[in-house]
XYZ file of C-alpha atoms in Angstrom:
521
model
C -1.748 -59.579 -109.035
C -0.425 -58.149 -106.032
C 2.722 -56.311 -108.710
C -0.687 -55.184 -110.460
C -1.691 -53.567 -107.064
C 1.460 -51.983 -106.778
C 1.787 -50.708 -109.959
C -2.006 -49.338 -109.637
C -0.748 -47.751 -106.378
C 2.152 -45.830 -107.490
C -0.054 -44.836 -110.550
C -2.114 -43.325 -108.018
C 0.375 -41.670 -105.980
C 1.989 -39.851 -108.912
C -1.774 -38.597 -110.501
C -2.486 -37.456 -106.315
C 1.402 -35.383 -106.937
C 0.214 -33.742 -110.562
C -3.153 -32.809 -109.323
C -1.702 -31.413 -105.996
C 0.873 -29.543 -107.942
C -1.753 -27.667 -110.639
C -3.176 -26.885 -107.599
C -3.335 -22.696 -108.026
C -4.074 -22.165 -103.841
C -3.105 -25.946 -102.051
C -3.690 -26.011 -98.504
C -0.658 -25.424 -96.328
C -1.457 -27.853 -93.319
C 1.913 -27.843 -91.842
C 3.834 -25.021 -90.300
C 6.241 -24.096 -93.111
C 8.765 -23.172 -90.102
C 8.584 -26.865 -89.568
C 9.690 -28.103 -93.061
C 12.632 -30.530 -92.752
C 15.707 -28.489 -93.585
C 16.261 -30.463 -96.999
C 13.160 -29.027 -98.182
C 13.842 -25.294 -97.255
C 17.740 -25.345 -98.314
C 15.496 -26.693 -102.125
C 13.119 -23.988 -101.791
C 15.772 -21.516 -100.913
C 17.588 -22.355 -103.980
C 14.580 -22.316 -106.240
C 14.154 -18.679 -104.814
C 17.340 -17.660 -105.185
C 17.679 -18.851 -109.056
C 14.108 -16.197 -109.561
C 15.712 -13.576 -108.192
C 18.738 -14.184 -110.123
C 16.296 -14.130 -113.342
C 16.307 -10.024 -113.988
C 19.993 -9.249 -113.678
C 21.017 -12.000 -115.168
C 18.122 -11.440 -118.226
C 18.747 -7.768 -118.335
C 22.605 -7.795 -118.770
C 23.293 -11.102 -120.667
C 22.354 -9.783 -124.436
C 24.980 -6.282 -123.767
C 28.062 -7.921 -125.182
C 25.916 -8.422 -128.326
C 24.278 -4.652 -128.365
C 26.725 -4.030 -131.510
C 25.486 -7.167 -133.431
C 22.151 -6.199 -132.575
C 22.370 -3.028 -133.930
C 23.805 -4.170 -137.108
C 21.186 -7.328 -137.884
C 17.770 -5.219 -137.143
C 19.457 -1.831 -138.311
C 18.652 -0.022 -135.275
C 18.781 2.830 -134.248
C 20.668 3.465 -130.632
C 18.272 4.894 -128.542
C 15.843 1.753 -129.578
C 18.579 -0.498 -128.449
C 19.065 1.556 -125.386
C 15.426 1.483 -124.620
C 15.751 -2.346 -124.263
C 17.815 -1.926 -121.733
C 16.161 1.196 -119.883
C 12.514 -0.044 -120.135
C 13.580 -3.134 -119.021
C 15.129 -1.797 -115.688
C 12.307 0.336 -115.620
C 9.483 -2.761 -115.580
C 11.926 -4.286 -113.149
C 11.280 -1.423 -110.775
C 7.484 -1.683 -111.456
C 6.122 -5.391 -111.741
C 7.749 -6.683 -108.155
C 5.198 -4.115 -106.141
C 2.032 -5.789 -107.953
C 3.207 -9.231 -107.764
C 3.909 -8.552 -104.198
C 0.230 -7.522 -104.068
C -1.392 -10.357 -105.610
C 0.626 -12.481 -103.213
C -0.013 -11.340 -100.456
C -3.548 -10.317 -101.207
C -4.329 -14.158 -102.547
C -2.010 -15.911 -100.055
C -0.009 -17.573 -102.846
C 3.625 -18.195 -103.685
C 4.447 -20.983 -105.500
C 2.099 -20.333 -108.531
C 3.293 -16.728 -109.307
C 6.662 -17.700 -109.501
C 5.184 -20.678 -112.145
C 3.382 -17.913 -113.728
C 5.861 -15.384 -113.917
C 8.252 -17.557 -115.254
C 6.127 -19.018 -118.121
C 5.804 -15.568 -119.028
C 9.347 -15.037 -119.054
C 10.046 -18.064 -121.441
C 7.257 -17.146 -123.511
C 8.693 -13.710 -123.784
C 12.557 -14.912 -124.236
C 11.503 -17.275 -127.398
C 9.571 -14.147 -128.856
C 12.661 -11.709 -128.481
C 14.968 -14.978 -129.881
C 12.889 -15.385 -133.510
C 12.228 -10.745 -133.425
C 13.281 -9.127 -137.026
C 12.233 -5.821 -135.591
C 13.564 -3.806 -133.095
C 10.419 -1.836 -131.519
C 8.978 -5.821 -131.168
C 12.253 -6.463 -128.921
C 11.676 -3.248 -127.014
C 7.803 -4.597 -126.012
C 8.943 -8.064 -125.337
C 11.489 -6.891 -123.118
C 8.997 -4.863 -120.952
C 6.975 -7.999 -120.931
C 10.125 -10.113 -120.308
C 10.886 -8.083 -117.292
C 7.318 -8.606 -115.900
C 8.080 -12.034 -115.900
C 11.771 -12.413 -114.756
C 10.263 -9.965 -110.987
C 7.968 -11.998 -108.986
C 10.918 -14.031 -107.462
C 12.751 -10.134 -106.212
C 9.091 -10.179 -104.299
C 8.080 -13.201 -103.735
C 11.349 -14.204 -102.479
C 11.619 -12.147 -99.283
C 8.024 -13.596 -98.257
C 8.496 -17.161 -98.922
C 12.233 -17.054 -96.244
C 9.751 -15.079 -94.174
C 7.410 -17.477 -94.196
C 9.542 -20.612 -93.454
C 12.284 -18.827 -90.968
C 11.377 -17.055 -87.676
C 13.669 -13.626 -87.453
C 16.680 -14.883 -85.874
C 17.099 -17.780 -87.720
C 16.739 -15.471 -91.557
C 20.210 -13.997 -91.396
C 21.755 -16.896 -93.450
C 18.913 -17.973 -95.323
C 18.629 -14.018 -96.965
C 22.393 -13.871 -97.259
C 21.674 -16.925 -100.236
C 18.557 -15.538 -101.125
C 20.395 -12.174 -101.697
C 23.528 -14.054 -103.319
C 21.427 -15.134 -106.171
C 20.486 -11.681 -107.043
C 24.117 -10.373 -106.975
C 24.980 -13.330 -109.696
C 22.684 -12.450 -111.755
C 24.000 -9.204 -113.505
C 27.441 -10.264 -112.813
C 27.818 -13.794 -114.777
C 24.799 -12.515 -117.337
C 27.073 -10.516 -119.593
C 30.344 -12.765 -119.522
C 27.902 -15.941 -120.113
C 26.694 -13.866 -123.021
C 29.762 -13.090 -124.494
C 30.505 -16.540 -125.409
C 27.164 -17.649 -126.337
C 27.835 -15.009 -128.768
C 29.964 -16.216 -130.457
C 27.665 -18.909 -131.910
C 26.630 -19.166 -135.301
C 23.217 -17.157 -134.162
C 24.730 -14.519 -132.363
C 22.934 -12.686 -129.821
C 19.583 -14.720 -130.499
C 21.764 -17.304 -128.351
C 21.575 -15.523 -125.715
C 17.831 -15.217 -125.577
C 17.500 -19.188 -126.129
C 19.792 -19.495 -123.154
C 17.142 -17.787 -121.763
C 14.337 -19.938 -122.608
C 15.798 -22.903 -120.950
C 17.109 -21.606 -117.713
C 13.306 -20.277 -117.375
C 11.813 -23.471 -118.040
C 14.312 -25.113 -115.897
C 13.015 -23.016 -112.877
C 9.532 -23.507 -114.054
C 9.891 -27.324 -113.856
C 12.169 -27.330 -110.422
C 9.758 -25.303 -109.175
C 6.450 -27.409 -110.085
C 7.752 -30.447 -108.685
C 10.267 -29.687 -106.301
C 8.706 -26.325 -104.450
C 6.119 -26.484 -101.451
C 3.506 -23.662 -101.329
C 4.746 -21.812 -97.907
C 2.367 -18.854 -97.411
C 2.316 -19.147 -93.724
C -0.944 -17.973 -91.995
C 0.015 -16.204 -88.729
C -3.003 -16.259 -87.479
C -2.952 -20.146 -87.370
C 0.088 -20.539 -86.623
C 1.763 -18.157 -84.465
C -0.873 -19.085 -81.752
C 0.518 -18.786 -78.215
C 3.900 -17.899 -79.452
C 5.949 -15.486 -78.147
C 7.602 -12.220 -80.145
C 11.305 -12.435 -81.077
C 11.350 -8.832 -81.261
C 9.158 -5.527 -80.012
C 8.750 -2.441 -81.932
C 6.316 0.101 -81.222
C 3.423 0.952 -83.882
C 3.567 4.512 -85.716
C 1.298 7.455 -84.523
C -2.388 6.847 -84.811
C -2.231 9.290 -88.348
C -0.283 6.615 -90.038
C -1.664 3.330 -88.897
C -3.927 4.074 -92.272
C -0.962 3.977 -94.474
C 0.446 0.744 -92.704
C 0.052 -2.377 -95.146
C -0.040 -6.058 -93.700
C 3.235 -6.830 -95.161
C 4.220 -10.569 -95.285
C 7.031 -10.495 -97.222
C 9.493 -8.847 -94.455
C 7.795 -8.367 -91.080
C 10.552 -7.558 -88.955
C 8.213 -9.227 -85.814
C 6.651 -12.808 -85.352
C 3.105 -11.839 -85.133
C 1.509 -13.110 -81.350
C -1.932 -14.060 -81.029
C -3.488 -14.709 -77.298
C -7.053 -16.311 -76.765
C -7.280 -18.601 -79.493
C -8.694 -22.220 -78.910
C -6.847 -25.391 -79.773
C -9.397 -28.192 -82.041
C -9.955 -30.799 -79.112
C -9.327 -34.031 -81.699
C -5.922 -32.791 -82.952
C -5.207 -29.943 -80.957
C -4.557 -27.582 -83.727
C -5.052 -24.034 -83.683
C -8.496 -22.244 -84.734
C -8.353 -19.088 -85.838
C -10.973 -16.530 -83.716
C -12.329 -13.900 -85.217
C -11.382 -10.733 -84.595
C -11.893 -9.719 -81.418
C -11.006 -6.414 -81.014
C -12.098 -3.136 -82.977
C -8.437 -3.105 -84.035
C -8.319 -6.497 -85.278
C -12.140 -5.867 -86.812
C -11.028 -3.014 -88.919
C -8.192 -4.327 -89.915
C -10.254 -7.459 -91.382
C -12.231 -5.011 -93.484
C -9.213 -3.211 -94.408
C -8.026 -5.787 -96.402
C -7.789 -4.475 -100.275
C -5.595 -5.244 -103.302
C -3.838 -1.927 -103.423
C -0.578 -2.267 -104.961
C 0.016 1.418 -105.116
C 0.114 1.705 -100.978
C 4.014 1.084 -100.902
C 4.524 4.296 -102.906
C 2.714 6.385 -100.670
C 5.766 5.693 -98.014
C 8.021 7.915 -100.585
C 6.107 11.139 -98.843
C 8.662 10.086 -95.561
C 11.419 12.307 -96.215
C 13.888 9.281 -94.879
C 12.470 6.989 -96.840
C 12.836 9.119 -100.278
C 16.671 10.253 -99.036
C 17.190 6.522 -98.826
C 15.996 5.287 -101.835
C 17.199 8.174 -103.777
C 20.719 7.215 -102.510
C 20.617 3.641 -103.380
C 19.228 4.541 -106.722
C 22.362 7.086 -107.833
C 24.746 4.420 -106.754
C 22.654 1.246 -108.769
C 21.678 3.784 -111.781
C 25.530 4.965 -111.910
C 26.366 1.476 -112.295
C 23.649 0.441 -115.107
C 24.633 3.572 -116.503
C 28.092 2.066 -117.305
C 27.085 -1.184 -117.805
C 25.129 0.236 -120.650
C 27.914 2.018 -122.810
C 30.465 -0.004 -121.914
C 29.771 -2.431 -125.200
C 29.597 0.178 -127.607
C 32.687 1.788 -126.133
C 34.701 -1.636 -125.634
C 34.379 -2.137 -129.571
C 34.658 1.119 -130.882
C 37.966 2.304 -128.687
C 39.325 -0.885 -128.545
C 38.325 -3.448 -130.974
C 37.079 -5.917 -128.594
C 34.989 -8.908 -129.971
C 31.851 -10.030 -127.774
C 33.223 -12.580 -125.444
C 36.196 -10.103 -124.765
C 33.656 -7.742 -124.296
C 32.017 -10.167 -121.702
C 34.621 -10.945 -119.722
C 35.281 -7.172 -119.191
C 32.335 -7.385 -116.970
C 34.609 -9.761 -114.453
C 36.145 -6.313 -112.924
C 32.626 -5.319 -111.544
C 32.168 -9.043 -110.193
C 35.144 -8.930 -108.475
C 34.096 -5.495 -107.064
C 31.088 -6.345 -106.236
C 32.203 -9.420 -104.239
C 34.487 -7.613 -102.141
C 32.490 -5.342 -101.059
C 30.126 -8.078 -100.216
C 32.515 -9.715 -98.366
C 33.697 -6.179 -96.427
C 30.246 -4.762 -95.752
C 29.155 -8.244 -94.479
C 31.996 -7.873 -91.771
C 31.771 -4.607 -91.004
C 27.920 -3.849 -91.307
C 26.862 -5.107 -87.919
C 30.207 -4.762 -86.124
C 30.008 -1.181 -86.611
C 26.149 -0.938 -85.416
C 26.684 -2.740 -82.607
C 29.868 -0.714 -81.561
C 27.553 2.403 -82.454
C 25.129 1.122 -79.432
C 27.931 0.379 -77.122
C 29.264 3.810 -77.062
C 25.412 5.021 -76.654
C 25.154 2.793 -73.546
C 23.206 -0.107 -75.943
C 20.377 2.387 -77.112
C 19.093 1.343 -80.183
C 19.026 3.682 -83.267
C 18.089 2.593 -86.716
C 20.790 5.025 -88.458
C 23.480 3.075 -87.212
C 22.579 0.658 -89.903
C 23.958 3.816 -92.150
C 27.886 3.219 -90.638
C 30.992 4.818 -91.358
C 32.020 2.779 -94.071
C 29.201 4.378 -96.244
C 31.323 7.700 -96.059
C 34.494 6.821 -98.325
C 32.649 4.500 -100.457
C 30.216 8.079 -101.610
C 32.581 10.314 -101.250
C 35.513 8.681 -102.972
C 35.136 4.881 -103.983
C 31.840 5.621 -106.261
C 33.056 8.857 -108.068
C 36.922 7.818 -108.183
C 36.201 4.300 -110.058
C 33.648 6.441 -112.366
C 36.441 8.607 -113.148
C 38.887 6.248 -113.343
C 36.344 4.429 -116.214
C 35.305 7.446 -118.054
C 38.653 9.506 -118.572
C 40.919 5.860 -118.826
C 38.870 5.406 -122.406
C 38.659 9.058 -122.912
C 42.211 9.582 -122.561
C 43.050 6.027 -124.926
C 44.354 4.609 -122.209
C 44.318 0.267 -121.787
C 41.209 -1.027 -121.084
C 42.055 -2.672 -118.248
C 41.560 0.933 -116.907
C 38.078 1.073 -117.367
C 37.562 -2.465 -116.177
C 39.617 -1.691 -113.194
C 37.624 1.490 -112.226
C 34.235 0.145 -112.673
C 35.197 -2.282 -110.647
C 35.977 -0.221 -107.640
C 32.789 1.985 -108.498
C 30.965 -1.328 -108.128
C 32.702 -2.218 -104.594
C 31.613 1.199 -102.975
C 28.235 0.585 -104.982
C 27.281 -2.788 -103.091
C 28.180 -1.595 -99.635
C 25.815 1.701 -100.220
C 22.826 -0.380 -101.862
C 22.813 -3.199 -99.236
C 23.315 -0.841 -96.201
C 20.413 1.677 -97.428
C 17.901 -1.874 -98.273
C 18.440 -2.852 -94.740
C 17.671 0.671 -93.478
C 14.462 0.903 -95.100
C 12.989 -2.445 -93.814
C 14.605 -0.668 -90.364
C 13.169 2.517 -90.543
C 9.234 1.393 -90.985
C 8.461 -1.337 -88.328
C 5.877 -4.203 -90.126
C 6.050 -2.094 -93.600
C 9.345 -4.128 -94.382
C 7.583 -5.138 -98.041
C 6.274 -1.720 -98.851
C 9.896 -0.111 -98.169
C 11.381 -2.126 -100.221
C 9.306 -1.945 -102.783
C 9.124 1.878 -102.833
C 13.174 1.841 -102.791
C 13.410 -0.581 -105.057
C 11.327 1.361 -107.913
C 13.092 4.608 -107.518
C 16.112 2.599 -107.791
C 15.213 1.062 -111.166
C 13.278 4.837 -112.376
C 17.153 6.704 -111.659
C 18.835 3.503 -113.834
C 16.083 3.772 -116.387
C 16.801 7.760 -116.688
C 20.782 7.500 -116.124
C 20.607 4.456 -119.007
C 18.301 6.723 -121.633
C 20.659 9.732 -121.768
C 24.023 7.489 -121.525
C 24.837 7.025 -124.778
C 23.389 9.997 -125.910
C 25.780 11.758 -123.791
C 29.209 9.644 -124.739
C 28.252 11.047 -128.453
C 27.995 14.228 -127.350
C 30.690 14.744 -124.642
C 32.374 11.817 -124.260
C 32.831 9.275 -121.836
C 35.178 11.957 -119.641
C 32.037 14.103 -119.144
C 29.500 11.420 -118.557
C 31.818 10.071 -115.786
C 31.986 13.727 -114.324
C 27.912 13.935 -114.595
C 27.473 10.474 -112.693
C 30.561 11.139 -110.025
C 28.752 14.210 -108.951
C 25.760 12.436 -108.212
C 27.582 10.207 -106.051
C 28.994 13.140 -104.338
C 25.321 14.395 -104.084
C 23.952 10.997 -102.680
C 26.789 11.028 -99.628
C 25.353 14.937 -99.305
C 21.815 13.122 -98.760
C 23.796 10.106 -96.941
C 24.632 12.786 -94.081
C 20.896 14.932 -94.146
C 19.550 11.019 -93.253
C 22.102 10.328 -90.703
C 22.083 13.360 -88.765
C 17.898 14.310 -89.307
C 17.184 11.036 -89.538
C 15.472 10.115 -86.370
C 14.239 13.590 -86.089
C 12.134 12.795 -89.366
C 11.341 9.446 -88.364
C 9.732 10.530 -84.597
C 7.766 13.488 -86.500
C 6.034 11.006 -88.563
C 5.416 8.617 -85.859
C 8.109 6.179 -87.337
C 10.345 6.540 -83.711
C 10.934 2.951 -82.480
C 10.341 2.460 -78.788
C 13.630 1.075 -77.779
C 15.141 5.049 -79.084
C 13.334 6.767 -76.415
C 14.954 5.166 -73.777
């Protein structure tokens, strides 16, 4: 009887789990800044594999573009629109599912969502017959494979205080460098299966429901009220707000507050002496309470800040440049030199290593050179300092030189392994620019972290949607020579616009109201 009990018990306990987990909104009773480190190192990880979701998804089918083209006789701007549109959704889908997050005060079930809509998508694209079907699915594929680029950034934010996020976004931002860079060479030998490229799209399916299930069972719902929490606590960091004509445009953004929010006359509940939430009181506080709207289109309206658009514009000719190339370089790989897919794939290894190494530099030399930027300004803080002098060579010569290097080594019939080798050092001065120009926007707009990223993020994936549409286009009509010229300008043109932000910068930033306190010192 009493092994009856137990069994009755554990029955229980694991209905209590299921019905708790198809919970859409659970109730977070605990501080998720007090989750034993097991759990947030899981959660972390779970995180980290969404965000890996649309670079991975978006380059892993390229080493099978030819096949592609062959099987569903397509035409090659329909192909390249799978690629393009898909970018282009990337850019788009992160700023609503940002919204609905933070509007709902959810996590854990968008990511479910999202990536049951991914799967869903990934089988329909794996049984297609018709191109113009893959080229929808793929827009709806990219809608799914987003939420965790959004969602990510909130959920560390909501289970790290500021000084202790450094690490925890550094693995975080690790998954979303994998992503494009193992997609391709994984899909080169999946390939090589007896269904082709559809392999890759099955691959697909299962790492989605893999996250789906890890993330059902394994992942706590963190949305971390400040209000509840943050009671009595002190800030970590002080900015000062924006002029009194932009406190309109500022949203209540979760997902990367740069501050711990403080709250000072709440009451503690006098049986468990947890914190109860006042009600506003303050007009401030009041207004802000009615404020409170689903507007996903808010983070755009930041783009009008000429520092904000310089920025984004910049990160978006380095990432476009290097979509751009990621694009053609199938097509060009079999045509030129008679590689087979998972050759093609593993082509893709120069840009990894590129990519890791500048990692690895701009990780060193990112704050070393702020800091010694202070120090020689008597410790006066400036937020272009994040934009240091290793941005200069990487614009001005790492970005257009490995472009060149790409475009006129296959023009010119030379080995492949110049083309791999130059898009490999366009992708080293590529990272350094992208993650430098991220971390100035969530700089440059005190508590609008979320909306600046968004907005950078979508012009970002807009330039790589554009760049990707007239890429092979232009290797038809020019060659890949030319089209290396066309994209090594714009790098030239984005350290032009690298040097209007660093020396205007602040000048922009204090006319708008966007000048930080410790500045004026």
């Amino acid at each position: 009887m009493n092994e009856q009990q137990q069994q009755n018990k554990q029955d229980g306990s694991f209905v209590r789990l299921i019905k708790s987990r198809l919970s859409i909104k659970p109730l977070v009773d605990e501080d998720p800044r007090l989750l034993r480190s097991s759990l947030k190192n899981i959660t972390i990880v779970i995180v980290a594999m969404s965000a890996a979701m649309p670079g991975f998804s978006s380059t892993i089918y390229f080493p099978g573009i030819p096949d592609i083209n062959a099987e569903l006789q397509a035409p090659s701007i329909a192909t390249t629109l799978t690629a393009a549109l898909f970018v282009l959704f990337m850019g788009i889908a992160p700023v609503f599912w940002a919204a609905f997050s933070d509007f709902y005060n959810i996590r854990r079930f968008l990511l479910i969502i999202s990536m049951i809509i991914f799967v869903v998508s990934s089988i329909g694209n794996a049984v297609m017959t018709n191109i113009w079907g893959m080229v929808v699915l793929r827009c709806l594929q990219a809608v799914g494979a987003s939420s965790g680029q959004a969602i990510g950034g909130g959920v560390i934010a909501d289970m790290y205080p500021v000084e202790q996020r450094g690490s925890a976004y550094g693995k975080f931002f690790l998954g979303m460098i994998i992503g494009p860079i193992i997609g391709p060479i994984i899909g080169g030998f999946l390939i090589m299966s007896v269904i082709t490229w559809r392999a890759t799209y099955w691959f697909c399916v299962v790492f989605g429901a893999v996250v789906v299930i890890i993330t059902f069972f394994f992942m706590p719902e963190t949305f971390r009220d400040d209000k509840r929490f943050d009671v009595g606590t002190l800030p970590t960091t002080t900015t000062s707000s924006p002029k009194t004509n932009n406190m309109d445009d500022a949203a209540s953004e979760r997902g990367s507050e740069t501050t711990v929010p403080v709250r000072t006359g709440a009451s503690l509940d006098e049986k468990d002496g947890q914190p109860v939430p006042q009600q506003p009181t303050t007009e401030t506080e009041q207004r802000e309470e009615k404020k409170k709207t689903l507007n996903p289109i808010r983070p755009f309206l930041l783009l009008r800040y000429p520092n904000i658009l310089l920025s984004s514009i910049i990160g978006g000719i380095a990432f476009g440049s290097m979509f751009c190339v990621e694009t053609v370089i199938p097509t060009l790989y079999e045509t030129r030199y008679g590689l087979n897919a998972w050759q093609i794939g593993l082509s893709f290894l120069g840009a990894g290593v590129g990519n890791l190494f500048g990692a690895v530099l701009n990780g060193k030399l990112s704050d070393r050179l702020l800091l010694r930027a202070r120090e020689k300004r008597g410790g006066r803080h400036k937020v272009e300092d994040r934009l240091a002098v290793n941005l200069w060579p990487c614009c001005f010569f790492f970005m257009p030189f490995g472009l060149l290097l790409f475009g006129w080594g296959i023009e010119s019939g030379m080995s492949f392994w110049t083309g791999i080798v130059g898009f490999g050092i366009q992708c080293f001065g590529m990272n350094q620019v992208m993650t430098a120009t991220s971390a100035y926007l969530l700089d440059a707009v005190p508590g609008q972290g979320a909306s600046a990223t968004a907005a950078g993020n979508l012009v970002r994936m807009v330039m790589a949607c554009v760049l990707t549409l007239v890429a092979n286009p232009m290797v038809e009509a020019v060659g890949p020579g030319y089209l290396s010229v066309f994209l090594a300008a714009l790098s030239w043109l984005s350290g032009g616009l690298l040097i209007i932000n660093k020396v205007y910068g602040q000048r922009m930033r204090r006319y708008f109201g966007f000048e930080q306190e410790a500045e004026r010192k």
